[in-house]
PDB file of C-alpha atoms in Angstrom:
ATOM      1  CA  MET A   1    -102.373-165.902  -1.249  1.00 51.00           C
ATOM      2  CA  LEU A   2    -100.261-162.730  -0.738  1.00 52.00           C
ATOM      3  CA  THR A   3    -102.424-159.781  -1.667  1.00 54.00           C
ATOM      4  CA  GLY A   4    -100.263-156.843  -0.143  1.00 56.00           C
ATOM      5  CA  VAL A   5     -96.491-155.726   1.083  1.00 60.00           C
ATOM      6  CA  GLN A   6     -95.704-152.888   3.565  1.00 60.00           C
ATOM      7  CA  HIS A   7     -92.966-151.632   4.489  1.00 59.00           C
ATOM      8  CA  GLY A   8     -91.692-149.156   7.517  1.00 53.00           C
ATOM      9  CA  GLN A   9     -88.075-148.034   8.940  1.00 49.00           C
ATOM     10  CA  ASN A  10     -87.849-150.588  12.128  1.00 49.00           C
ATOM     11  CA  THR A  11     -88.557-154.615  12.034  1.00 48.00           C
ATOM     12  CA  LYS A  12     -92.259-154.514  13.351  1.00 51.00           C
ATOM     13  CA  ASP A  13     -93.223-152.476  10.181  1.00 64.00           C
ATOM     14  CA  THR A  14     -92.114-154.728   7.460  1.00 76.00           C
ATOM     15  CA  SER A  15     -94.870-156.999   6.699  1.00 82.00           C
ATOM     16  CA  ILE A  16     -96.903-158.749   4.150  1.00 86.00           C
ATOM     17  CA  THR A  17    -100.891-159.243   4.102  1.00 87.00           C
ATOM     18  CA  LEU A  18    -102.454-162.535   3.130  1.00 87.00           C
ATOM     19  CA  LYS A  19    -105.562-163.125   1.507  1.00 84.00           C
ATOM     20  CA  ASP A  20    -107.496-163.548   4.410  1.00 89.00           C
ATOM     21  CA  GLY A  21    -106.299-160.376   6.106  1.00 90.00           C
ATOM     22  CA  THR A  22    -103.495-162.103   8.383  1.00 90.00           C
ATOM     23  CA  ILE A  23    -100.575-159.797   8.764  1.00 89.00           C
ATOM     24  CA  LYS A  24     -97.213-161.319   9.051  1.00 87.00           C
ATOM     25  CA  LYS A  25     -94.160-159.339   9.580  1.00 88.00           C
ATOM     26  CA  ALA A  26     -90.418-160.251   9.738  1.00 89.00           C
ATOM     27  CA  ASP A  27     -86.586-158.474   9.132  1.00 90.00           C
ATOM     28  CA  LEU A  28     -86.879-159.945   5.764  1.00 93.00           C
ATOM     29  CA  VAL A  29     -89.407-160.644   3.304  1.00 93.00           C
ATOM     30  CA  ILE A  30     -88.865-162.852   0.167  1.00 95.00           C
ATOM     31  CA  ALA A  31     -91.226-162.582  -2.728  1.00 95.00           C
ATOM     32  CA  ALA A  32     -90.842-166.029  -4.178  1.00 94.00           C
ATOM     33  CA  ASP A  33     -94.826-165.536  -5.329  1.00 92.00           C
ATOM     34  CA  GLY A  34     -94.220-166.654  -9.107  1.00 92.00           C
ATOM     35  CA  VAL A  35     -94.688-165.373 -12.396  1.00 90.00           C
ATOM     36  CA  HIS A  36     -98.043-163.301 -11.377  1.00 89.00           C
ATOM     37  CA  SER A  37     -95.891-161.422  -8.443  1.00 91.00           C
ATOM     38  CA  ILE A  38     -96.939-158.799  -6.015  1.00 91.00           C
ATOM     39  CA  GLY A  39     -93.699-158.825  -4.843  1.00 93.00           C
ATOM     40  CA  VAL A  40     -92.186-157.359  -8.513  1.00 94.00           C
ATOM     41  CA  GLU A  41     -94.656-154.546  -8.522  1.00 93.00           C
ATOM     42  CA  TYR A  42     -93.595-153.360  -4.965  1.00 93.00           C
ATOM     43  CA  VAL A  43     -90.227-153.288  -5.940  1.00 95.00           C
ATOM     44  CA  LEU A  44     -90.621-151.703  -9.115  1.00 95.00           C
ATOM     45  CA  GLY A  45     -93.357-149.799  -8.095  1.00 94.00           C
ATOM     46  CA  ARG A  46     -95.327-150.604 -11.083  1.00 92.00           C
ATOM     47  CA  LYS A  47     -97.239-153.553 -12.720  1.00 89.00           C
ATOM     48  CA  HIS A  48     -94.865-155.800 -14.462  1.00 87.00           C
ATOM     49  CA  ARG A  49     -97.345-158.571 -16.042  1.00 85.00           C
ATOM     50  CA  PRO A  50     -96.418-161.728 -17.530  1.00 83.00           C
ATOM     51  CA  GLN A  51     -97.152-161.933 -21.165  1.00 77.00           C
ATOM     52  CA  ALA A  52     -97.840-164.409 -24.005  1.00 73.00           C
ATOM     53  CA  PRO A  53     -94.107-164.541 -25.801  1.00 72.00           C
ATOM     54  CA  GLY A  54     -94.089-162.595 -29.020  1.00 61.00           C
ATOM     55  CA  THR A  55     -94.102-163.419 -32.734  1.00 55.00           C
ATOM     56  CA  GLY A  56     -89.982-163.704 -32.415  1.00 59.00           C
ATOM     57  CA  CYS A  57     -90.298-166.700 -30.129  1.00 68.00           C
ATOM     58  CA  ASN A  58     -90.955-169.910 -31.223  1.00 73.00           C
ATOM     59  CA  VAL A  59     -93.270-171.681 -28.792  1.00 78.00           C
ATOM     60  CA  ASN A  60     -95.878-170.242 -26.533  1.00 84.00           C
ATOM     61  CA  MET A  61     -97.798-173.133 -25.542  1.00 87.00           C
ATOM     62  CA  ALA A  62     -96.656-176.674 -23.902  1.00 90.00           C
ATOM     63  CA  TYR A  63     -98.224-179.783 -23.848  1.00 94.00           C
ATOM     64  CA  ARG A  64     -96.844-182.370 -21.051  1.00 95.00           C
ATOM     65  CA  PHE A  65     -97.338-185.876 -20.504  1.00 97.00           C
ATOM     66  CA  LEU A  66     -95.560-189.076 -19.173  1.00 97.00           C
ATOM     67  CA  ILE A  67     -95.491-192.389 -20.802  1.00 97.00           C
ATOM     68  CA  PRO A  68     -94.165-195.469 -19.133  1.00 97.00           C
ATOM     69  CA  ARG A  69     -90.899-197.329 -21.098  1.00 95.00           C
ATOM     70  CA  ALA A  70     -93.023-200.502 -20.836  1.00 96.00           C
ATOM     71  CA  GLU A  71     -95.817-199.424 -22.557  1.00 96.00           C
ATOM     72  CA  VAL A  72     -93.421-198.318 -25.422  1.00 96.00           C
ATOM     73  CA  ASP A  73     -91.182-201.285 -25.531  1.00 95.00           C
ATOM     74  CA  SER A  74     -94.061-203.995 -25.462  1.00 96.00           C
ATOM     75  CA  ASP A  75     -95.708-202.539 -28.889  1.00 97.00           C
ATOM     76  CA  PRO A  76     -94.047-203.491 -32.002  1.00 96.00           C
ATOM     77  CA  GLU A  77     -95.003-200.136 -33.363  1.00 97.00           C
ATOM     78  CA  THR A  78     -93.443-197.974 -31.132  1.00 97.00           C
ATOM     79  CA  LYS A  79     -90.379-200.235 -29.343  1.00 94.00           C
ATOM     80  CA  PHE A  80     -87.943-198.269 -31.955  1.00 95.00           C
ATOM     81  CA  PHE A  81     -88.148-195.170 -29.975  1.00 95.00           C
ATOM     82  CA  THR A  82     -86.214-197.011 -26.911  1.00 91.00           C
ATOM     83  CA  GLU A  83     -84.045-199.588 -29.135  1.00 89.00           C
ATOM     84  CA  GLY A  84     -80.695-198.721 -28.731  1.00 82.00           C
ATOM     85  CA  VAL A  85     -81.018-195.334 -26.501  1.00 77.00           C
ATOM     86  CA  ASP A  86     -79.443-196.130 -23.313  1.00 72.00           C
ATOM     87  CA  PHE A  87     -78.371-192.124 -22.715  1.00 69.00           C
ATOM     88  CA  LEU A  88     -80.534-189.919 -19.993  1.00 67.00           C
ATOM     89  CA  GLY A  89     -80.300-187.016 -22.040  1.00 77.00           C
ATOM     90  CA  ALA A  90     -82.818-184.949 -24.327  1.00 83.00           C
ATOM     91  CA  ARG A  91     -84.120-185.935 -27.742  1.00 89.00           C
ATOM     92  CA  VAL A  92     -85.633-183.509 -29.736  1.00 89.00           C
ATOM     93  CA  TRP A  93     -87.708-183.485 -33.409  1.00 93.00           C
ATOM     94  CA  ALA A  94     -88.058-180.033 -34.680  1.00 89.00           C
ATOM     95  CA  ASP A  95     -90.424-178.421 -37.159  1.00 91.00           C
ATOM     96  CA  TYR A  96     -88.906-175.294 -37.878  1.00 85.00           C
ATOM     97  CA  LYS A  97     -91.134-174.043 -40.181  1.00 87.00           C
ATOM     98  CA  GLY A  98     -94.338-175.055 -38.478  1.00 88.00           C
ATOM     99  CA  ARG A  99     -92.877-173.897 -35.123  1.00 87.00           C
ATOM    100  CA  LYS A 100     -93.320-176.937 -33.292  1.00 91.00           C
ATOM    101  CA  ARG A 101     -91.087-179.265 -31.484  1.00 91.00           C
ATOM    102  CA  LEU A 102     -91.105-182.782 -29.664  1.00 95.00           C
ATOM    103  CA  ILE A 103     -88.872-182.881 -26.394  1.00 92.00           C
ATOM    104  CA  SER A 104     -88.489-186.115 -24.789  1.00 94.00           C
ATOM    105  CA  TYR A 105     -85.900-187.550 -21.932  1.00 91.00           C
ATOM    106  CA  PRO A 106     -86.222-190.305 -19.292  1.00 92.00           C
ATOM    107  CA  CYS A 107     -87.307-189.997 -15.536  1.00 91.00           C
ATOM    108  CA  ARG A 108     -87.379-192.717 -12.926  1.00 91.00           C
ATOM    109  CA  ASN A 109     -84.404-194.767 -14.159  1.00 88.00           C
ATOM    110  CA  TYR A 110     -85.550-194.621 -17.488  1.00 89.00           C
ATOM    111  CA  GLU A 111     -88.966-196.019 -16.323  1.00 93.00           C
ATOM    112  CA  VAL A 112     -90.720-193.367 -17.108  1.00 96.00           C
ATOM    113  CA  LEU A 113     -90.413-191.425 -20.579  1.00 96.00           C
ATOM    114  CA  ASN A 114     -91.171-187.746 -19.864  1.00 96.00           C
ATOM    115  CA  PHE A 115     -92.264-185.583 -23.150  1.00 97.00           C
ATOM    116  CA  ALA A 116     -92.960-181.822 -23.836  1.00 94.00           C
ATOM    117  CA  ALA A 117     -94.696-180.619 -26.974  1.00 95.00           C
ATOM    118  CA  LEU A 118     -93.546-177.264 -27.718  1.00 92.00           C
ATOM    119  CA  ILE A 119     -95.700-175.101 -30.254  1.00 91.00           C
ATOM    120  CA  TYR A 120     -96.584-171.693 -31.121  1.00 86.00           C
ATOM    121  CA  ASP A 121    -100.434-171.555 -31.524  1.00 82.00           C
ATOM    122  CA  GLU A 122    -102.233-168.337 -32.118  1.00 75.00           C
ATOM    123  CA  ASP A 123    -105.485-170.275 -30.879  1.00 70.00           C
ATOM    124  CA  VAL A 124    -104.808-170.602 -27.292  1.00 63.00           C
ATOM    125  CA  LEU A 125    -102.926-166.977 -26.902  1.00 57.00           C
ATOM    126  CA  ILE A 126    -103.298-165.969 -22.945  1.00 57.00           C
ATOM    127  CA  ASP A 127    -104.136-162.249 -22.073  1.00 57.00           C
ATOM    128  CA  ALA A 128    -102.130-162.273 -18.626  1.00 54.00           C
ATOM    129  CA  GLU A 129    -104.328-158.797 -17.936  1.00 55.00           C
ATOM    130  CA  THR A 130    -107.455-160.878 -17.733  1.00 51.00           C
ATOM    131  CA  THR A 131    -107.218-164.250 -17.725  1.00 55.00           C
ATOM    132  CA  ARG A 132    -105.152-166.728 -15.423  1.00 61.00           C
ATOM    133  CA  GLU A 133    -103.573-169.831 -16.722  1.00 66.00           C
ATOM    134  CA  ASP A 134    -105.007-173.082 -15.573  1.00 73.00           C
ATOM    135  CA  TRP A 135    -101.674-175.580 -15.084  1.00 71.00           C
ATOM    136  CA  LEU A 136    -103.565-178.516 -14.561  1.00 78.00           C
ATOM    137  CA  ALA A 137    -106.168-178.049 -17.511  1.00 80.00           C
ATOM    138  CA  PRO A 138    -106.532-181.756 -19.318  1.00 89.00           C
ATOM    139  CA  VAL A 139    -106.319-182.177 -22.833  1.00 92.00           C
ATOM    140  CA  PRO A 140    -107.604-185.439 -25.238  1.00 96.00           C
ATOM    141  CA  THR A 141    -104.315-186.927 -26.698  1.00 97.00           C
ATOM    142  CA  SER A 142    -106.305-186.300 -29.864  1.00 97.00           C
ATOM    143  CA  GLU A 143    -105.452-182.724 -29.935  1.00 95.00           C
ATOM    144  CA  VAL A 144    -101.817-183.075 -29.344  1.00 96.00           C
ATOM    145  CA  LEU A 145    -102.065-185.879 -32.444  1.00 98.00           C
ATOM    146  CA  ALA A 146    -103.892-183.161 -34.330  1.00 96.00           C
ATOM    147  CA  LYS A 147    -101.242-180.075 -33.857  1.00 95.00           C
ATOM    148  CA  TYR A 148     -98.632-182.849 -34.772  1.00 97.00           C
ATOM    149  CA  SER A 149    -100.085-184.211 -37.558  1.00 97.00           C
ATOM    150  CA  ASN A 150     -97.211-183.630 -39.780  1.00 97.00           C
ATOM    151  CA  PHE A 151     -94.717-185.902 -37.653  1.00 97.00           C
ATOM    152  CA  HIS A 152     -93.617-189.211 -38.645  1.00 97.00           C
ATOM    153  CA  PRO A 153     -96.470-191.772 -37.869  1.00 97.00           C
ATOM    154  CA  GLY A 154     -93.964-193.603 -35.299  1.00 97.00           C
ATOM    155  CA  LEU A 155     -93.932-190.758 -32.984  1.00 97.00           C
ATOM    156  CA  LEU A 156     -97.518-190.182 -33.838  1.00 98.00           C
ATOM    157  CA  ALA A 157     -98.011-193.630 -31.998  1.00 98.00           C
ATOM    158  CA  VAL A 158     -95.737-193.009 -29.298  1.00 98.00           C
ATOM    159  CA  ILE A 159     -97.743-190.062 -28.257  1.00 98.00           C
ATOM    160  CA  ASN A 160    -100.745-191.799 -28.528  1.00 98.00           C
ATOM    161  CA  LYS A 161     -99.834-194.178 -25.750  1.00 98.00           C
ATOM    162  CA  ALA A 162    -100.135-190.652 -23.148  1.00 97.00           C
ATOM    163  CA  THR A 163    -103.113-191.358 -21.227  1.00 96.00           C
ATOM    164  CA  GLU A 164    -103.223-188.256 -19.210  1.00 96.00           C
ATOM    165  CA  VAL A 165    -102.165-184.735 -21.066  1.00 97.00           C
ATOM    166  CA  LYS A 166    -101.806-181.147 -19.666  1.00 94.00           C
ATOM    167  CA  ARG A 167    -101.616-178.209 -21.577  1.00 90.00           C
ATOM    168  CA  TRP A 168     -99.374-175.315 -20.557  1.00 86.00           C
ATOM    169  CA  PRO A 169     -99.547-171.255 -21.854  1.00 84.00           C
ATOM    170  CA  LEU A 170     -96.055-170.055 -21.369  1.00 86.00           C
ATOM    171  CA  LEU A 171     -96.023-166.604 -20.140  1.00 84.00           C
ATOM    172  CA  TYR A 172     -92.585-164.228 -20.051  1.00 84.00           C
ATOM    173  CA  ARG A 173     -91.495-161.215 -18.482  1.00 88.00           C
ATOM    174  CA  PRO A 174     -88.285-159.492 -19.927  1.00 91.00           C
ATOM    175  CA  PRO A 175     -85.377-158.784 -17.666  1.00 95.00           C
ATOM    176  CA  ILE A 176     -85.742-156.217 -14.424  1.00 97.00           C
ATOM    177  CA  PRO A 177     -83.513-153.340 -13.490  1.00 97.00           C
ATOM    178  CA  THR A 178     -83.383-154.504  -9.818  1.00 97.00           C
ATOM    179  CA  TRP A 179     -84.766-157.480  -7.545  1.00 98.00           C
ATOM    180  CA  HIS A 180     -85.272-155.500  -3.928  1.00 96.00           C
ATOM    181  CA  LYS A 181     -86.679-152.381  -2.002  1.00 94.00           C
ATOM    182  CA  ASP A 182     -86.166-151.810   1.014  1.00 91.00           C
ATOM    183  CA  ARG A 183     -86.174-155.450   2.661  1.00 92.00           C
ATOM    184  CA  LEU A 184     -87.992-156.914   0.179  1.00 94.00           C
ATOM    185  CA  VAL A 185     -86.238-158.929  -1.969  1.00 96.00           C
ATOM    186  CA  LEU A 186     -87.611-161.338  -5.277  1.00 97.00           C
ATOM    187  CA  ALA A 187     -86.323-164.854  -6.102  1.00 98.00           C
ATOM    188  CA  GLY A 188     -87.452-167.644  -8.900  1.00 97.00           C
ATOM    189  CA  ASP A 189     -90.036-167.125 -11.239  1.00 95.00           C
ATOM    190  CA  ALA A 190     -91.216-163.608  -9.022  1.00 96.00           C
ATOM    191  CA  ALA A 191     -87.512-162.527 -10.422  1.00 97.00           C
ATOM    192  CA  HIS A 192     -87.066-164.033 -13.392  1.00 97.00           C
ATOM    193  CA  PRO A 193     -89.882-166.205 -15.654  1.00 94.00           C
ATOM    194  CA  MET A 194     -88.480-167.919 -18.404  1.00 91.00           C
ATOM    195  CA  LEU A 195     -89.598-170.022 -21.129  1.00 88.00           C
ATOM    196  CA  PRO A 196     -88.653-173.932 -21.123  1.00 87.00           C
ATOM    197  CA  ASN A 197     -86.387-174.299 -24.097  1.00 85.00           C
ATOM    198  CA  HIS A 198     -83.480-174.709 -21.681  1.00 88.00           C
ATOM    199  CA  ALA A 199     -84.994-175.818 -18.710  1.00 87.00           C
ATOM    200  CA  GLN A 200     -83.370-173.254 -16.688  1.00 93.00           C
ATOM    201  CA  GLY A 201     -86.237-172.115 -14.529  1.00 92.00           C
ATOM    202  CA  GLY A 202     -86.166-174.288 -11.751  1.00 93.00           C
ATOM    203  CA  SER A 203     -82.457-174.333 -11.822  1.00 95.00           C
ATOM    204  CA  GLN A 204     -82.020-170.537 -11.661  1.00 97.00           C
ATOM    205  CA  ALA A 205     -84.549-170.631  -8.496  1.00 97.00           C
ATOM    206  CA  ILE A 206     -81.799-173.016  -6.677  1.00 97.00           C
ATOM    207  CA  GLU A 207     -79.402-170.801  -7.642  1.00 97.00           C
ATOM    208  CA  ASP A 208     -81.578-167.704  -6.230  1.00 98.00           C
ATOM    209  CA  GLY A 209     -82.401-169.853  -2.752  1.00 97.00           C
ATOM    210  CA  LEU A 210     -78.397-170.860  -2.322  1.00 96.00           C
ATOM    211  CA  VAL A 211     -76.925-167.208  -3.015  1.00 97.00           C
ATOM    212  CA  LEU A 212     -79.678-165.572  -0.777  1.00 97.00           C
ATOM    213  CA  GLY A 213     -78.986-168.382   1.985  1.00 95.00           C
ATOM    214  CA  LEU A 214     -75.336-167.766   2.110  1.00 95.00           C
ATOM    215  CA  VAL A 215     -74.834-163.975   1.903  1.00 96.00           C
ATOM    216  CA  MET A 216     -77.444-163.900   4.683  1.00 95.00           C
ATOM    217  CA  ALA A 217     -75.285-166.262   6.580  1.00 92.00           C
ATOM    218  CA  GLY A 218     -74.014-165.322  10.386  1.00 90.00           C
ATOM    219  CA  LEU A 219     -76.995-162.589  10.440  1.00 90.00           C
ATOM    220  CA  SER A 220     -79.427-163.112  13.602  1.00 86.00           C
ATOM    221  CA  SER A 221     -81.803-160.852  15.682  1.00 82.00           C
ATOM    222  CA  THR A 222     -79.018-160.069  17.792  1.00 84.00           C
ATOM    223  CA  THR A 223     -76.468-158.586  15.152  1.00 83.00           C
ATOM    224  CA  THR A 224     -75.550-154.943  15.393  1.00 88.00           C
ATOM    225  CA  SER A 225     -77.434-152.943  12.844  1.00 90.00           C
ATOM    226  CA  LEU A 226     -79.008-156.119  11.343  1.00 91.00           C
ATOM    227  CA  LEU A 227     -81.876-153.914   9.233  1.00 91.00           C
ATOM    228  CA  GLU A 228     -78.704-152.197   7.532  1.00 92.00           C
ATOM    229  CA  LYS A 229     -76.599-155.302   7.011  1.00 94.00           C
ATOM    230  CA  ILE A 230     -79.639-157.143   5.564  1.00 94.00           C
ATOM    231  CA  ARG A 231     -79.971-154.395   2.946  1.00 94.00           C
ATOM    232  CA  GLU A 232     -76.299-154.201   2.355  1.00 96.00           C
ATOM    233  CA  ARG A 233     -76.465-158.164   1.460  1.00 97.00           C
ATOM    234  CA  LEU A 234     -79.288-158.003  -0.622  1.00 97.00           C
ATOM    235  CA  GLN A 235     -77.318-155.599  -2.929  1.00 97.00           C
ATOM    236  CA  ILE A 236     -74.837-158.401  -2.882  1.00 98.00           C
ATOM    237  CA  TYR A 237     -77.047-161.067  -4.035  1.00 98.00           C
ATOM    238  CA  GLU A 238     -78.691-159.296  -6.720  1.00 98.00           C
ATOM    239  CA  SER A 239     -74.844-158.299  -7.845  1.00 98.00           C
ATOM    240  CA  ILE A 240     -74.312-162.127  -7.968  1.00 98.00           C
ATOM    241  CA  ARG A 241     -77.427-163.241  -9.293  1.00 98.00           C
ATOM    242  CA  ARG A 242     -79.333-160.579 -11.633  1.00 98.00           C
ATOM    243  CA  ASN A 243     -77.199-160.786 -14.266  1.00 98.00           C
ATOM    244  CA  ARG A 244     -76.628-164.479 -15.120  1.00 97.00           C
ATOM    245  CA  ALA A 245     -80.543-165.025 -14.585  1.00 97.00           C
ATOM    246  CA  SER A 246     -81.216-162.182 -16.695  1.00 97.00           C
ATOM    247  CA  ALA A 247     -79.049-163.781 -19.710  1.00 97.00           C
ATOM    248  CA  MET A 248     -80.890-167.520 -19.209  1.00 96.00           C
ATOM    249  CA  GLN A 249     -84.376-165.442 -19.430  1.00 94.00           C
ATOM    250  CA  ILE A 250     -83.501-164.632 -22.786  1.00 93.00           C
ATOM    251  CA  MET A 251     -81.299-167.077 -24.115  1.00 93.00           C
ATOM    252  CA  SER A 252     -84.413-169.337 -22.947  1.00 90.00           C
ATOM    253  CA  ASN A 253     -86.788-167.747 -25.343  1.00 87.00           C
ATOM    254  CA  TYR A 254     -84.936-169.652 -28.251  1.00 86.00           C
ATOM    255  CA  GLY A 255     -83.772-173.175 -28.662  1.00 83.00           C
ATOM    256  CA  TYR A 256     -80.454-174.838 -29.025  1.00 83.00           C
ATOM    257  CA  ASP A 257     -80.401-174.387 -32.703  1.00 80.00           C
ATOM    258  CA  GLU A 258     -81.731-170.991 -32.892  1.00 83.00           C
ATOM    259  CA  ASP A 259     -79.713-167.617 -32.904  1.00 86.00           C
ATOM    260  CA  ILE A 260     -79.650-165.019 -29.738  1.00 90.00           C
ATOM    261  CA  PRO A 261     -80.031-161.461 -30.343  1.00 89.00           C
ATOM    262  CA  PRO A 262     -77.665-159.187 -29.188  1.00 93.00           C
ATOM    263  CA  GLU A 263     -79.418-157.864 -26.177  1.00 93.00           C
ATOM    264  CA  MET A 264     -78.087-161.037 -24.010  1.00 95.00           C
ATOM    265  CA  GLU A 265     -74.765-159.223 -24.347  1.00 96.00           C
ATOM    266  CA  GLU A 266     -75.769-156.733 -21.635  1.00 96.00           C
ATOM    267  CA  TYR A 267     -75.791-159.443 -19.181  1.00 97.00           C
ATOM    268  CA  LEU A 268     -73.091-161.576 -19.792  1.00 96.00           C
ATOM    269  CA  GLU A 269     -70.371-159.574 -17.860  1.00 95.00           C
ATOM    270  CA  GLY A 270     -68.069-159.699 -20.871  1.00 94.00           C
ATOM    271  CA  VAL A 271     -68.444-163.241 -21.924  1.00 94.00           C
ATOM    272  CA  PRO A 272     -69.574-163.759 -25.611  1.00 95.00           C
ATOM    273  CA  ILE A 273     -73.096-164.409 -26.823  1.00 96.00           C
ATOM    274  CA  PRO A 274     -72.786-168.526 -27.344  1.00 95.00           C
ATOM    275  CA  THR A 275     -73.329-169.115 -30.837  1.00 93.00           C
ATOM    276  CA  THR A 276     -73.186-172.840 -30.799  1.00 93.00           C
ATOM    277  CA  ALA A 277     -75.402-175.582 -28.358  1.00 89.00           C
ATOM    278  CA  ALA A 278     -72.154-176.487 -26.522  1.00 92.00           C
ATOM    279  CA  GLN A 279     -71.443-172.839 -25.821  1.00 95.00           C
ATOM    280  CA  GLN A 280     -75.025-172.602 -24.358  1.00 94.00           C
ATOM    281  CA  ILE A 281     -74.371-175.798 -22.328  1.00 92.00           C
ATOM    282  CA  GLU A 282     -71.617-174.341 -20.657  1.00 95.00           C
ATOM    283  CA  LEU A 283     -73.230-171.288 -20.166  1.00 95.00           C
ATOM    284  CA  GLN A 284     -75.977-172.353 -18.109  1.00 94.00           C
ATOM    285  CA  TYR A 285     -73.819-175.184 -16.045  1.00 93.00           C
ATOM    286  CA  ALA A 286     -70.215-174.356 -16.250  1.00 94.00           C
ATOM    287  CA  PRO A 287     -70.411-171.379 -13.453  1.00 94.00           C
ATOM    288  CA  ASP A 288     -69.601-172.131  -9.728  1.00 94.00           C
ATOM    289  CA  VAL A 289     -72.124-169.970  -7.962  1.00 95.00           C
ATOM    290  CA  VAL A 290     -70.795-171.415  -4.442  1.00 93.00           C
ATOM    291  CA  LYS A 291     -67.118-170.029  -5.691  1.00 93.00           C
ATOM    292  CA  ARG A 292     -68.602-166.612  -6.696  1.00 96.00           C
ATOM    293  CA  THR A 293     -70.739-166.288  -3.586  1.00 96.00           C
ATOM    294  CA  VAL A 294     -67.517-167.130  -1.106  1.00 94.00           C
ATOM    295  CA  GLU A 295     -65.074-165.206  -3.258  1.00 95.00           C
ATOM    296  CA  THR A 296     -67.574-162.036  -2.915  1.00 97.00           C
ATOM    297  CA  MET A 297     -68.671-162.190   0.390  1.00 96.00           C
ATOM    298  CA  THR A 298     -65.256-162.322   1.725  1.00 95.00           C
ATOM    299  CA  ALA A 299     -63.779-159.304  -0.192  1.00 96.00           C
ATOM    300  CA  PHE A 300     -67.141-157.728   1.523  1.00 96.00           C
ATOM    301  CA  ASP A 301     -66.421-158.799   4.739  1.00 94.00           C
ATOM    302  CA  SER A 302     -62.968-160.987   5.555  1.00 93.00           C
ATOM    303  CA  SER A 303     -64.964-162.215   8.729  1.00 91.00           C
ATOM    304  CA  TRP A 304     -67.537-164.237   6.743  1.00 92.00           C
ATOM    305  CA  LYS A 305     -67.167-167.752   6.455  1.00 88.00           C
ATOM    306  CA  LEU A 306     -69.374-170.905   5.073  1.00 87.00           C
ATOM    307  CA  PRO A 307     -71.298-171.857   8.022  1.00 83.00           C
ATOM    308  CA  ASP A 308     -69.817-174.708   9.207  1.00 82.00           C
ATOM    309  CA  GLY A 309     -69.833-178.301   7.291  1.00 78.00           C
ATOM    310  CA  PHE A 310     -71.720-176.511   4.357  1.00 77.00           C
ATOM    311  CA  PHE A 311     -70.095-177.214   1.019  1.00 66.00           C
ATOM    312  CA  GLU A 312     -66.933-178.530   2.447  1.00 57.00           C
ATOM    313  CA  GLY A 313     -63.992-177.740   0.061  1.00 55.00           C
ATOM    314  CA  ALA A 314     -65.815-175.125  -1.881  1.00 52.00           C
TER     315      ALA A 314
END
């Protein structure tokens, strides 16, 4: 566990301190330490604690569970759930007034059904200042059934087949003005934690890692003026990633069937705020982050190139 960050003007003075007191030194520190990031406090110079989604959001908690498809198919009461359904996309059953929705999608070549039951529940509000959430906390299936008791009996029969349910409190931090300071840079949830409405948390973290790796390509311990070049390339990384991930943060507070607030426009770089599910999906998946990184890096340094054999044809 990371407990501290230190920085000086030379390579040896850039370090992190671990919980056991061990000090690790490096030319570059990548803080990918999650929603409770210490790195973000170093970057901003102040605490930036996660918070429970406000009343403007429709979810603050998720029940997660898996059900083998065979269990559903073999029961006359639940086999309707998969009959005639052979696509690999997600399905959503929403109760707008009740601020709850059930989401299901197949995994493992349709052998397992993955469920996320998202709900706004004032009884389980997390105070991020004093309480650390338990992502592995089990709850009885009966709790989910009680919360969704107004759903169709067929769906309740499917939920009742869950044998292991986890309850995840959902936390959020609004976008931040910068992702790096000195030679420490943020990535993943440390930079942009987001709610699961659009399943973008992992996707955006992957893009972070990809872009950061590409902009640092070609640097080594023998590079002239290495530390200054690291700082320059951290700025490039942020210029490529911060607006896009910040837009995803804001959009992820709302479902595909909800309106996105005007505050998202600040991060869209001239693209209109999406007003349909199709436009939201295009905004999530159409941008070519490799192409943008290549164009940005070659404009910055005409001698820069993708590593040999890396993303051929990009």
